[in-house]
JSON list of C-alpha atoms in Angstrom, two decimals:
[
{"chain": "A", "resi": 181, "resn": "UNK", "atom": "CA", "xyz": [-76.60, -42.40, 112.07]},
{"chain": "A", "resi": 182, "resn": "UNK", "atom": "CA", "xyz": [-77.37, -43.86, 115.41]},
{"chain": "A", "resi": 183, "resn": "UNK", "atom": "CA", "xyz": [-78.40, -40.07, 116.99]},
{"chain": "A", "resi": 184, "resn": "UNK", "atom": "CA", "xyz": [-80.40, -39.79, 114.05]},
{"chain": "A", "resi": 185, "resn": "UNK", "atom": "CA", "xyz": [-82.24, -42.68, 114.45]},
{"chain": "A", "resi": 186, "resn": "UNK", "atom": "CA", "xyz": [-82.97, -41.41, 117.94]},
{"chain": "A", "resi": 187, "resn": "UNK", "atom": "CA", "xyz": [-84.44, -38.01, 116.52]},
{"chain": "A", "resi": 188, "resn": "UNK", "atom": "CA", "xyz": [-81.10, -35.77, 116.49]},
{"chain": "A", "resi": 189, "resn": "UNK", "atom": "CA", "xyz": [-82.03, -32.78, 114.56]},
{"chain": "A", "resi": 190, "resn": "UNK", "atom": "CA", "xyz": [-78.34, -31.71, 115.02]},
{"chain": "A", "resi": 191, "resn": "UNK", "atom": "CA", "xyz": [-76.81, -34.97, 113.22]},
{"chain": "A", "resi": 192, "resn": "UNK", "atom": "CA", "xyz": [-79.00, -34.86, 110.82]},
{"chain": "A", "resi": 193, "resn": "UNK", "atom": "CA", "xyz": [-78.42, -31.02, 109.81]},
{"chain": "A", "resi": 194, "resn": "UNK", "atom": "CA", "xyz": [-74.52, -32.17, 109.85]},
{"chain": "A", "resi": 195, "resn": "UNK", "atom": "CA", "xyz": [-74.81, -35.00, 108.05]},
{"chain": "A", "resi": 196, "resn": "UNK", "atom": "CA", "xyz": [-76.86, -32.58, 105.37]},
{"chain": "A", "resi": 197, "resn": "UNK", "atom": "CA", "xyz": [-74.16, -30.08, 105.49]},
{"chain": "A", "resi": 198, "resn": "UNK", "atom": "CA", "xyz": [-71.35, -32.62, 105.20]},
{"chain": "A", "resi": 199, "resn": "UNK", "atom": "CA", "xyz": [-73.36, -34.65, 101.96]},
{"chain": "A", "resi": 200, "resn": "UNK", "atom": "CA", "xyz": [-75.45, -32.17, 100.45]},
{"chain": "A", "resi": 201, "resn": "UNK", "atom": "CA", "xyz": [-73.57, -31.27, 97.32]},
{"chain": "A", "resi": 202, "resn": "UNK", "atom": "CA", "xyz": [-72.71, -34.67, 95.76]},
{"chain": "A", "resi": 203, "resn": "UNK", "atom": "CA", "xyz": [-76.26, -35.68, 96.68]},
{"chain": "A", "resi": 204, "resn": "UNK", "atom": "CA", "xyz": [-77.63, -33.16, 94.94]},
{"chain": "A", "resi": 205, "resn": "UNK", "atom": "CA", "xyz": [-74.71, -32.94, 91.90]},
{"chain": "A", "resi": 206, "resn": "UNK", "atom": "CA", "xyz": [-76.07, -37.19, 91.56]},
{"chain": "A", "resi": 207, "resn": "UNK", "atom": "CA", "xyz": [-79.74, -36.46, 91.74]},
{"chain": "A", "resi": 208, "resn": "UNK", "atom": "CA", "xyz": [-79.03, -33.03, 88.98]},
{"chain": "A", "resi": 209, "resn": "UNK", "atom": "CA", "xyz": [-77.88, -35.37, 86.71]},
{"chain": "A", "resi": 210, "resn": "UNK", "atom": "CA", "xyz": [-79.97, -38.23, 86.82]},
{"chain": "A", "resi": 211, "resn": "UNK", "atom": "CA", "xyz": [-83.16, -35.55, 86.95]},
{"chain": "A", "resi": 212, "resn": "UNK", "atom": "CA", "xyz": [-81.36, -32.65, 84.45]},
{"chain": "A", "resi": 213, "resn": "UNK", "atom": "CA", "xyz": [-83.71, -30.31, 86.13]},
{"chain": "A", "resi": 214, "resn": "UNK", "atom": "CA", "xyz": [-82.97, -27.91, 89.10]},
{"chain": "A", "resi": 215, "resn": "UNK", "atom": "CA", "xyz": [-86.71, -28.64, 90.38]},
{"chain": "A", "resi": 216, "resn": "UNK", "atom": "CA", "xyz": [-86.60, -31.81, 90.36]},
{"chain": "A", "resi": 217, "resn": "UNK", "atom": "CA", "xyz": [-83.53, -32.34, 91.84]},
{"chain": "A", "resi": 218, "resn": "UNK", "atom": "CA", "xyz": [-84.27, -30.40, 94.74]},
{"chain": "A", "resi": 219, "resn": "UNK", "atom": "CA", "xyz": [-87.43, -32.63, 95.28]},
{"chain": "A", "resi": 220, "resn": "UNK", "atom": "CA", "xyz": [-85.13, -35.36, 94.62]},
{"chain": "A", "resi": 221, "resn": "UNK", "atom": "CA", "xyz": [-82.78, -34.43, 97.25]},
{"chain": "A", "resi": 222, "resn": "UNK", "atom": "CA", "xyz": [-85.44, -33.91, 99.96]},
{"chain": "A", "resi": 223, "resn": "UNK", "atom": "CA", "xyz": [-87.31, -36.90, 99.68]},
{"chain": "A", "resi": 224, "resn": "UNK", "atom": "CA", "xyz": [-84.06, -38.38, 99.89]},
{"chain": "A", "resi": 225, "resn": "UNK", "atom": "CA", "xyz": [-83.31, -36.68, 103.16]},
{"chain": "A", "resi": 226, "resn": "UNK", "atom": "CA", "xyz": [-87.07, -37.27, 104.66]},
{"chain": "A", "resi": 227, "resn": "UNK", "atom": "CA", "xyz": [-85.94, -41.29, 103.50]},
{"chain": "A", "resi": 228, "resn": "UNK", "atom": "CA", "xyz": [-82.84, -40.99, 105.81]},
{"chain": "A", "resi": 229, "resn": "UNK", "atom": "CA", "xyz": [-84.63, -39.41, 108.55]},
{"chain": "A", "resi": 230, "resn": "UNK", "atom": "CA", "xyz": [-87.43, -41.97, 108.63]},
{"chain": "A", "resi": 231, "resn": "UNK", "atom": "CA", "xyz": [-84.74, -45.03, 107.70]},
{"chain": "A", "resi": 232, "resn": "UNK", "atom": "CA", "xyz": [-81.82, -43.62, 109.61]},
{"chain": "A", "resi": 233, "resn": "UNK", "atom": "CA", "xyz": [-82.16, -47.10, 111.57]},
{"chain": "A", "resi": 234, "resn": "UNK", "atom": "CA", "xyz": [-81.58, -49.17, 109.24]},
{"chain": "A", "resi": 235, "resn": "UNK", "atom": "CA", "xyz": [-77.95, -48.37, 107.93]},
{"chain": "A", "resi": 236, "resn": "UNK", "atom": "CA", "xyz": [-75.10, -50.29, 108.89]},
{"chain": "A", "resi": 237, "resn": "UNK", "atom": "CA", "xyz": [-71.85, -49.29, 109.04]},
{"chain": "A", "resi": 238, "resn": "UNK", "atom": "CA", "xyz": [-70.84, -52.77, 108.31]},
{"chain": "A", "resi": 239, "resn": "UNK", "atom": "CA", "xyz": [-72.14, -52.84, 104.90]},
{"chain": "A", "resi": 240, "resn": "UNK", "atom": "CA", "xyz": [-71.49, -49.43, 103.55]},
{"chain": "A", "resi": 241, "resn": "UNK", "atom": "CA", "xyz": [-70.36, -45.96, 104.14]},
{"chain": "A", "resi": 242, "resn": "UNK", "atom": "CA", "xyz": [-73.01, -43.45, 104.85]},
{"chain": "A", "resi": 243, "resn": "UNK", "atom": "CA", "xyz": [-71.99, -41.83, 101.14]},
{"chain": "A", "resi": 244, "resn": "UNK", "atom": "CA", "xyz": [-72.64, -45.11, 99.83]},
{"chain": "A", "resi": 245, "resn": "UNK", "atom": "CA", "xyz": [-75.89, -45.51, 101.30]},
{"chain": "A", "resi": 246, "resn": "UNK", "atom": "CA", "xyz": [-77.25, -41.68, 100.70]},
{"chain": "A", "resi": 247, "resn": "UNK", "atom": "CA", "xyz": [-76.45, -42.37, 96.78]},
{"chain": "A", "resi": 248, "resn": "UNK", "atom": "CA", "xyz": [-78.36, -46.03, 97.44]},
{"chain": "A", "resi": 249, "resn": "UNK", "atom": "CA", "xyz": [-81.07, -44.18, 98.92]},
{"chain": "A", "resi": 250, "resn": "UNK", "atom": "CA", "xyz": [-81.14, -41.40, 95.89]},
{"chain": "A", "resi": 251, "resn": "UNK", "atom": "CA", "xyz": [-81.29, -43.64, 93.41]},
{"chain": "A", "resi": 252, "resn": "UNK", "atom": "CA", "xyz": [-83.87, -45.67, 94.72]},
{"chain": "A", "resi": 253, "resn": "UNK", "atom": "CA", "xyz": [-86.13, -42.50, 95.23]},
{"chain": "A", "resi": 254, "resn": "UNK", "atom": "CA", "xyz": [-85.24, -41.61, 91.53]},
{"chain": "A", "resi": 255, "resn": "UNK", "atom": "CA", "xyz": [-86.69, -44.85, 89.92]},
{"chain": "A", "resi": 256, "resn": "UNK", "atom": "CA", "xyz": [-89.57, -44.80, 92.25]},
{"chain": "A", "resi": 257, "resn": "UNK", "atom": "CA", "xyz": [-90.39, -41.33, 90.83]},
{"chain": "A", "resi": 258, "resn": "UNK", "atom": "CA", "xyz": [-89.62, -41.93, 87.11]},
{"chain": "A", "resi": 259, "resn": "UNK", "atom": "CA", "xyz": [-91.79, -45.38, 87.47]},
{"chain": "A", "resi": 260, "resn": "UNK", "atom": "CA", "xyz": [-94.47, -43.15, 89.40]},
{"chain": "A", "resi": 261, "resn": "UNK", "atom": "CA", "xyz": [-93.91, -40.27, 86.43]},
{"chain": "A", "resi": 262, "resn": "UNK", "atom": "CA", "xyz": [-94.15, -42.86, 83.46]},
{"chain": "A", "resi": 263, "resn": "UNK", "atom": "CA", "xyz": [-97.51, -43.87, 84.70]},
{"chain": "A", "resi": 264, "resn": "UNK", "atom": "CA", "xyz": [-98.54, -40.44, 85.61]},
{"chain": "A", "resi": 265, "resn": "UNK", "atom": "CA", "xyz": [-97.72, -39.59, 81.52]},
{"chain": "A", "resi": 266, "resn": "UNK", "atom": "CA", "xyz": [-99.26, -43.50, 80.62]},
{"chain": "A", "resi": 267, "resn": "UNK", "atom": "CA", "xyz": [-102.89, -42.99, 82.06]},
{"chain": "A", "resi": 268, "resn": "UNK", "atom": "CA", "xyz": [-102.90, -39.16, 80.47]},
{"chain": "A", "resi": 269, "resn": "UNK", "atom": "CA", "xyz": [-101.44, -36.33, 82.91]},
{"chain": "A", "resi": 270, "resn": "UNK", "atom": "CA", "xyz": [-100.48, -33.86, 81.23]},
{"chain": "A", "resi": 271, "resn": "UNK", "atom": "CA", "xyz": [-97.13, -33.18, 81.47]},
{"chain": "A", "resi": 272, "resn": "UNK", "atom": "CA", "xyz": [-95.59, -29.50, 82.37]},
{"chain": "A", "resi": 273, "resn": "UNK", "atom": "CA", "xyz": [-95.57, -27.30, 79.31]},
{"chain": "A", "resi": 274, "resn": "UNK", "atom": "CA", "xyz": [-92.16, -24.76, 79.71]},
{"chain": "A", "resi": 275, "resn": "UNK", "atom": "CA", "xyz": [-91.59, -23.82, 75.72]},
{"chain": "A", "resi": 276, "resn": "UNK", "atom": "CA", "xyz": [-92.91, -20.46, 77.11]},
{"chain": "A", "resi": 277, "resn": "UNK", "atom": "CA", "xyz": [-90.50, -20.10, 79.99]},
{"chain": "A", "resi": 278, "resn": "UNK", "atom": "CA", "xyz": [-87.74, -20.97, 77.81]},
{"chain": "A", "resi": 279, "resn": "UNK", "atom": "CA", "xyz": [-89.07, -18.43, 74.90]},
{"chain": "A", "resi": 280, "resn": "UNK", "atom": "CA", "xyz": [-88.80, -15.82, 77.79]},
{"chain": "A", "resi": 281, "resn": "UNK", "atom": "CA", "xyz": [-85.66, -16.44, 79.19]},
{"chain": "A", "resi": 282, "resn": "UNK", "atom": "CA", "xyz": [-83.77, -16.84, 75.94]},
{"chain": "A", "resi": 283, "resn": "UNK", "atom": "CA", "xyz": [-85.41, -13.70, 75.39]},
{"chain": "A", "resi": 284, "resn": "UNK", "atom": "CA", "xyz": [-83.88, -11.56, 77.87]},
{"chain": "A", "resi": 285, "resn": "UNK", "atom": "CA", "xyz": [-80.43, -12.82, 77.32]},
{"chain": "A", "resi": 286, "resn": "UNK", "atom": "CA", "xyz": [-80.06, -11.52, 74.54]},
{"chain": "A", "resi": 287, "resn": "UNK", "atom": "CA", "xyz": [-77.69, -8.29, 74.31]},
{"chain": "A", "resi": 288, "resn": "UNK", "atom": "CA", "xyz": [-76.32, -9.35, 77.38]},
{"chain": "A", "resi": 289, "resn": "UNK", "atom": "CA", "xyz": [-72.24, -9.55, 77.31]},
{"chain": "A", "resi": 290, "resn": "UNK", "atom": "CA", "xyz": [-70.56, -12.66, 76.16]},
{"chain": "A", "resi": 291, "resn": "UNK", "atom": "CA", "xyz": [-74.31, -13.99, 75.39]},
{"chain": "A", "resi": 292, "resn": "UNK", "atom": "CA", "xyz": [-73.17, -16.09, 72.07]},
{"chain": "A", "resi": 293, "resn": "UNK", "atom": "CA", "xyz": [-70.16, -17.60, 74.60]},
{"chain": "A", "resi": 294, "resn": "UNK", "atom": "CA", "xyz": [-72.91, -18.88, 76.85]},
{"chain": "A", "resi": 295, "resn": "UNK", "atom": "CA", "xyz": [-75.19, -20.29, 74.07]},
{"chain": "A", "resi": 296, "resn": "UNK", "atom": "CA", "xyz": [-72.46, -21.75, 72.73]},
{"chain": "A", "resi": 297, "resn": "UNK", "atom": "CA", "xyz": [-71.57, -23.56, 75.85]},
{"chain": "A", "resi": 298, "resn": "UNK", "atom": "CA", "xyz": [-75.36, -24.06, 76.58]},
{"chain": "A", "resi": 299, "resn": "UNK", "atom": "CA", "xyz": [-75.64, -25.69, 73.58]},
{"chain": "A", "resi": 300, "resn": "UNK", "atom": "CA", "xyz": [-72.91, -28.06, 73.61]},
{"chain": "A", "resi": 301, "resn": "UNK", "atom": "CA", "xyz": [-74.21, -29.33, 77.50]},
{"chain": "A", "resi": 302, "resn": "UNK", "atom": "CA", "xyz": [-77.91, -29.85, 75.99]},
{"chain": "A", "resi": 303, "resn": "UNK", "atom": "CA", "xyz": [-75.86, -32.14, 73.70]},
{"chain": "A", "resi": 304, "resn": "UNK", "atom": "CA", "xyz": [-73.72, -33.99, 76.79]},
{"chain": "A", "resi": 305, "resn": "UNK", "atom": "CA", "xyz": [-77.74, -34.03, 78.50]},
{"chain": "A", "resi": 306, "resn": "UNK", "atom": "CA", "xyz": [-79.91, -35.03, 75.75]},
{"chain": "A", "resi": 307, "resn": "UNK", "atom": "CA", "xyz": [-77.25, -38.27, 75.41]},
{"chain": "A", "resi": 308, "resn": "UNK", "atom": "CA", "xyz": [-76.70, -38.88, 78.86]},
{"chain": "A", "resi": 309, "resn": "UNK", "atom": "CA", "xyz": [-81.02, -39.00, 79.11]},
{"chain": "A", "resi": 310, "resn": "UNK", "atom": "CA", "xyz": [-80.97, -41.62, 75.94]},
{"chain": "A", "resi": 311, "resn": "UNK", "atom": "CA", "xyz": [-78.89, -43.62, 78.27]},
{"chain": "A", "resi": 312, "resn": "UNK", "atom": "CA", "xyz": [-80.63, -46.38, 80.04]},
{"chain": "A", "resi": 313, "resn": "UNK", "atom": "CA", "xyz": [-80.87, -45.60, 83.68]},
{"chain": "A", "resi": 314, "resn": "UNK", "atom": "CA", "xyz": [-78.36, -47.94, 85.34]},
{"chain": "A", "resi": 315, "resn": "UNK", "atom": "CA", "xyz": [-75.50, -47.06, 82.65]},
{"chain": "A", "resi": 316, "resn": "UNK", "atom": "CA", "xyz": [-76.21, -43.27, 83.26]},
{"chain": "A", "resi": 317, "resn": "UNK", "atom": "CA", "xyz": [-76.01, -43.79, 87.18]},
{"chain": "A", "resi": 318, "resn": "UNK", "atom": "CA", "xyz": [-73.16, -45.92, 86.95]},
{"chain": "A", "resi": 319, "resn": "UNK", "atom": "CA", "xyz": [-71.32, -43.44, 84.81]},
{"chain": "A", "resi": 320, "resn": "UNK", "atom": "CA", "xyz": [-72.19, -40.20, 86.61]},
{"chain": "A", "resi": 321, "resn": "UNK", "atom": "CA", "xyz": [-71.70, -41.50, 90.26]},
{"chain": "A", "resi": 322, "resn": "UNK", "atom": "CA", "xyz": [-68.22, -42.03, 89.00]},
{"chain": "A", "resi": 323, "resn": "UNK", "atom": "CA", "xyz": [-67.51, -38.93, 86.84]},
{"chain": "A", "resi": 324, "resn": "UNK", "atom": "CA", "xyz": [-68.97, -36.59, 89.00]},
{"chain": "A", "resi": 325, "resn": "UNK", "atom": "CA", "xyz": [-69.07, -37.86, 92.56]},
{"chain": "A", "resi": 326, "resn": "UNK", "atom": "CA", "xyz": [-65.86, -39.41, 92.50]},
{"chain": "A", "resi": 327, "resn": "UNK", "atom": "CA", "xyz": [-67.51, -42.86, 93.68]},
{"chain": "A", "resi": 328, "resn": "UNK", "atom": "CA", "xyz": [-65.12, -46.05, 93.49]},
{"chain": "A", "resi": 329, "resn": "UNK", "atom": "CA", "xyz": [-66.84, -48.78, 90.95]},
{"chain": "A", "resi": 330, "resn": "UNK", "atom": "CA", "xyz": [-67.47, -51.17, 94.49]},
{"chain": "A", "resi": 331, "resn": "UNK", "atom": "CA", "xyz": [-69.48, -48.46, 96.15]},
{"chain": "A", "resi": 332, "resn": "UNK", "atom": "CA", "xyz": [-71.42, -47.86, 93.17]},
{"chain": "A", "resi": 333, "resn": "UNK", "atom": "CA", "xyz": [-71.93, -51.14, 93.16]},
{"chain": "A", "resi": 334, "resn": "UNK", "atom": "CA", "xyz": [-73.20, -51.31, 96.62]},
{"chain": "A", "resi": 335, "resn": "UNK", "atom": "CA", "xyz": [-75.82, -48.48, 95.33]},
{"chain": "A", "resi": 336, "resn": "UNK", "atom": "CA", "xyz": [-76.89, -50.15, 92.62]},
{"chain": "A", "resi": 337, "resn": "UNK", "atom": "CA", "xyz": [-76.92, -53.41, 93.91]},
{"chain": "A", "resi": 338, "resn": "UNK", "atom": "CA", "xyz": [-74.81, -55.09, 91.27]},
{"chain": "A", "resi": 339, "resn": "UNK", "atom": "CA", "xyz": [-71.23, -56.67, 90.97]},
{"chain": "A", "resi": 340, "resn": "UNK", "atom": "CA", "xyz": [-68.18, -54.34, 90.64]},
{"chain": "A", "resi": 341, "resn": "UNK", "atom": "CA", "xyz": [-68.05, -56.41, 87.16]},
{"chain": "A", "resi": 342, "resn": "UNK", "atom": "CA", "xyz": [-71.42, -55.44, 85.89]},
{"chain": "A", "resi": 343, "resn": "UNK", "atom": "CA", "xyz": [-70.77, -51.57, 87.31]},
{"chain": "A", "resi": 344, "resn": "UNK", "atom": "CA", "xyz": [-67.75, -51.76, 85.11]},
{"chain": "A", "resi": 345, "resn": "UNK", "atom": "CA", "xyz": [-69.81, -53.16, 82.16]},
{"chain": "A", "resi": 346, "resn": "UNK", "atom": "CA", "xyz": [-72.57, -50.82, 82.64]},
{"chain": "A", "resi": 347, "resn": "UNK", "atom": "CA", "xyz": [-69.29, -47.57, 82.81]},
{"chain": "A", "resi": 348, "resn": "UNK", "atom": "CA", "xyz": [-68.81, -48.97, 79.27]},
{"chain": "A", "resi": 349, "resn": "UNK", "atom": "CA", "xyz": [-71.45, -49.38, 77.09]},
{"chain": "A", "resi": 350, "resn": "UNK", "atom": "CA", "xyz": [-72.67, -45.98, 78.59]},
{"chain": "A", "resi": 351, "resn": "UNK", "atom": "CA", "xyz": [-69.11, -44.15, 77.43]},
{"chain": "A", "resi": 352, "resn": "UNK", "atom": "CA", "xyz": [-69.67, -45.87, 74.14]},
{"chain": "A", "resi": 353, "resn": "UNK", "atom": "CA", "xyz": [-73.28, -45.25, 74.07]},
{"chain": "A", "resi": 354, "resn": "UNK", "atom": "CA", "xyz": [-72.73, -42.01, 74.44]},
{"chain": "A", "resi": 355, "resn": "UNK", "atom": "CA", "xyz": [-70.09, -41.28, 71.68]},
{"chain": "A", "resi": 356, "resn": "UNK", "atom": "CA", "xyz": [-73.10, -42.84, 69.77]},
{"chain": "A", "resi": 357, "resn": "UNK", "atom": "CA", "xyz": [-75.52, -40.63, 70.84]},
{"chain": "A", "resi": 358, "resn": "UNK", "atom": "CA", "xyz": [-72.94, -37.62, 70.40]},
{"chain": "A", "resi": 359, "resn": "UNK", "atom": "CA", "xyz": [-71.92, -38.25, 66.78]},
{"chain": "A", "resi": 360, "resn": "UNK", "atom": "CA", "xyz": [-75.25, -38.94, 65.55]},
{"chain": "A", "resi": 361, "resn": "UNK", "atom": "CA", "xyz": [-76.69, -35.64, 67.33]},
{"chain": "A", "resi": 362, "resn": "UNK", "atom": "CA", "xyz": [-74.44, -33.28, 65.84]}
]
């Protein structure tokens, strides 16, 4: 982090290379959008460039902080979004997009497998997005990063008892959410 801070193009393309899936697996999830969690992603890599001076290896692991740094950028953007969509904005309208693609799948081999299995992950999605934000982080940065509950802590700058807490009411939120959708 240290040659980063001093403008090493090199570290930072390694420490991409070395962090870029899980960054991007976290910021998937918490977006469910492939746009948005590439824009997610790289304004969470401009952050560490411009911030790289800041971390201490003393308080976290640079996985730790990357995830801090994600999430942070992701409830800036949904606060920024909500009052995008509060004063008006127009929001992105894809119903055609989706008419189009669904469209040319058809025919294709093993297409009722895939809608099948498509359908049954907008399930696991829709419920994880009725989650409230923390429980959703705290449940994904475990599930699918692998994260230990006192790093996740560390990101979400809570106890390892409230992460715990949070891990849950989210599983039990979602079985909720799951048995009511279907």
């Amino acid at each position: 982090m240290n040659a980063i801070a001093q403008g090493d193009r090199a570290a930072m393309t390694a420490l991409i290379a070395r962090h870029m899936q899980p960054v991007y697996r976290y910021a998937y999830h918490l977006t469910n959008n492939p746009s948005s969690a590439e824009d997610l992603t790289q304004d969470t890599w401009l952050k560490v460039w411009q911030k790289a001076g800041a971390y201490r290896a003393d308080s976290a692991s640079v996985s730790t902080w990357l995830h801090r740094i994600l999430h942070n950028q992701f409830v800036d953007s949904t606060r920024k979004s909500w009052r995008e969509r509060f004063f008006g904005l127009p929001d992105q309208d894809t119903e055609e997009i989706d008419w189009f693609a669904d469209n040319q799948a058809q025919g294709q081999p093993g297409h009722l497998e895939k809608l099948e299995k498509d359908e049954a992950a907008t399930h696991m999605d829709y419920a994880l997005r009725k989650l409230p934000v923390n429980q959703r982080s705290a449940l994904l940065l475990q599930v699918n990063n692998g994260i230990s509950n006192q790093e996740i802590a560390h990101i979400l700058g809570l106890g390892v008892r409230a992460v715990e807490s949070l891990q849950s009411r989210a599983r039990k939120n979602l079985r909720r959410i799951l048995e009511h959708k279907t």
